[in-house]
């Protein structure tokens, strides 16, 4: 059977545990995204996306669940890495302009 305690402290404790799990999940996602931006390159991530898209086209547009999630995650990572690279280039250009003055 499930947890059907009517004790208010148990109910409160379980609610706090759920809240903490949601908080930890968001922190793990932010940490993973920061690590991806720091370590991945645009070319490497784009190559991985291209491999999965090729696999998808070979299977008439069908990928299994794992590959579908992986493709979605890689596309998200590619967007993040591109944005970070563009920001880095823009920052470098601004720094060069500032040094020229």
One Martini backbone bead per residue (centre of mass of N, CA, C, O) as a GRO file, in nm:
protein
  101
    1UNK     BB    1   0.102   0.032   0.009
    2UNK     BB    2   0.075   0.346   0.062
    3UNK     BB    3   0.111   0.666   0.184
    4UNK     BB    4  -0.141   0.711   0.460
    5UNK     BB    5  -0.071   0.939   0.644
    6UNK     BB    6  -0.218   1.168   0.901
    7UNK     BB    7   0.034   1.294   0.987
    8UNK     BB    8   0.137   1.616   0.976
    9UNK     BB    9   0.448   1.572   0.982
   10UNK     BB   10   0.462   1.376   0.744
   11UNK     BB   11   0.337   1.557   0.533
   12UNK     BB   12   0.544   1.786   0.560
   13UNK     BB   13   0.801   1.621   0.504
   14UNK     BB   14   0.721   1.531   0.217
   15UNK     BB   15   0.690   1.815   0.102
   16UNK     BB   16   0.984   1.902   0.154
   17UNK     BB   17   1.116   1.680  -0.017
   18UNK     BB   18   0.993   1.763  -0.288
   19UNK     BB   19   1.108   2.048  -0.290
   20UNK     BB   20   1.408   1.963  -0.279
   21UNK     BB   21   1.409   1.796  -0.541
   22UNK     BB   22   1.340   2.028  -0.732
   23UNK     BB   23   1.582   2.205  -0.659
   24UNK     BB   24   1.806   1.999  -0.733
   25UNK     BB   25   1.732   1.967  -1.029
   26UNK     BB   26   1.785   2.261  -1.117
   27UNK     BB   27   2.083   2.264  -1.026
   28UNK     BB   28   2.180   2.035  -1.210
   29UNK     BB   29   2.107   2.168  -1.478
   30UNK     BB   30   2.284   2.421  -1.446
   31UNK     BB   31   2.551   2.271  -1.413
   32UNK     BB   32   2.544   2.117  -1.681
   33UNK     BB   33   2.523   2.364  -1.867
   34UNK     BB   34   2.790   2.494  -1.780
   35UNK     BB   35   2.970   2.255  -1.862
   36UNK     BB   36   2.897   2.247  -2.160
   37UNK     BB   37   2.990   2.534  -2.234
   38UNK     BB   38   3.293   2.484  -2.136
   39UNK     BB   39   3.353   2.201  -2.317
   40UNK     BB   40   3.209   2.253  -2.571
   41UNK     BB   41   3.170   2.252  -2.920
   42UNK     BB   42   3.024   2.333  -3.205
   43UNK     BB   43   3.135   2.108  -3.389
   44UNK     BB   44   3.087   1.861  -3.206
   45UNK     BB   45   2.781   1.899  -3.163
   46UNK     BB   46   2.701   1.911  -3.463
   47UNK     BB   47   2.799   1.626  -3.530
   48UNK     BB   48   2.607   1.474  -3.341
   49UNK     BB   49   2.348   1.578  -3.469
   50UNK     BB   50   2.404   1.475  -3.755
   51UNK     BB   51   2.410   1.175  -3.688
   52UNK     BB   52   2.116   1.157  -3.582
   53UNK     BB   53   1.980   1.272  -3.837
   54UNK     BB   54   2.081   1.050  -4.023
   55UNK     BB   55   1.948   0.819  -3.870
   56UNK     BB   56   1.661   0.930  -3.910
   57UNK     BB   57   1.660   0.926  -4.224
   58UNK     BB   58   1.716   0.614  -4.246
   59UNK     BB   59   1.433   0.572  -4.062
   60UNK     BB   60   1.203   0.760  -4.164
   61UNK     BB   61   1.195   0.960  -3.895
   62UNK     BB   62   1.292   0.735  -3.684
   63UNK     BB   63   1.330   0.718  -3.330
   64UNK     BB   64   1.407   0.628  -3.048
   65UNK     BB   65   1.372   0.745  -2.734
   66UNK     BB   66   1.672   0.794  -2.670
   67UNK     BB   67   1.750   0.946  -2.934
   68UNK     BB   68   1.543   1.170  -2.909
   69UNK     BB   69   1.648   1.291  -2.643
   70UNK     BB   70   1.937   1.334  -2.740
   71UNK     BB   71   1.867   1.530  -2.969
   72UNK     BB   72   1.736   1.746  -2.795
   73UNK     BB   73   1.980   1.797  -2.611
   74UNK     BB   74   2.182   1.870  -2.838
   75UNK     BB   75   2.029   2.114  -2.944
   76UNK     BB   76   2.044   2.272  -2.684
   77UNK     BB   77   2.353   2.270  -2.661
   78UNK     BB   78   2.406   2.414  -2.929
   79UNK     BB   79   2.271   2.677  -2.855
   80UNK     BB   80   2.446   2.739  -2.606
   81UNK     BB   81   2.723   2.733  -2.749
   82UNK     BB   82   2.666   2.951  -2.957
   83UNK     BB   83   2.599   3.178  -2.759
   84UNK     BB   84   2.873   3.170  -2.613
   85UNK     BB   85   3.048   3.227  -2.862
   86UNK     BB   86   2.920   3.497  -2.937
   87UNK     BB   87   2.979   3.636  -2.667
   88UNK     BB   88   3.286   3.607  -2.684
   89UNK     BB   89   3.328   3.768  -2.941
   90UNK     BB   90   3.197   4.029  -2.844
   91UNK     BB   91   3.383   4.070  -2.602
   92UNK     BB   92   3.648   4.081  -2.762
   93UNK     BB   93   3.573   4.326  -2.939
   94UNK     BB   94   3.528   4.525  -2.707
   95UNK     BB   95   3.814   4.500  -2.592
   96UNK     BB   96   3.962   4.602  -2.845
   97UNK     BB   97   3.823   4.878  -2.856
   98UNK     BB   98   3.917   4.970  -2.575
   99UNK     BB   99   4.228   4.946  -2.638
  100UNK     BB  100   4.238   5.154  -2.883
  101UNK     BB  101   4.159   5.419  -2.701
   0.00000   0.00000   0.00000
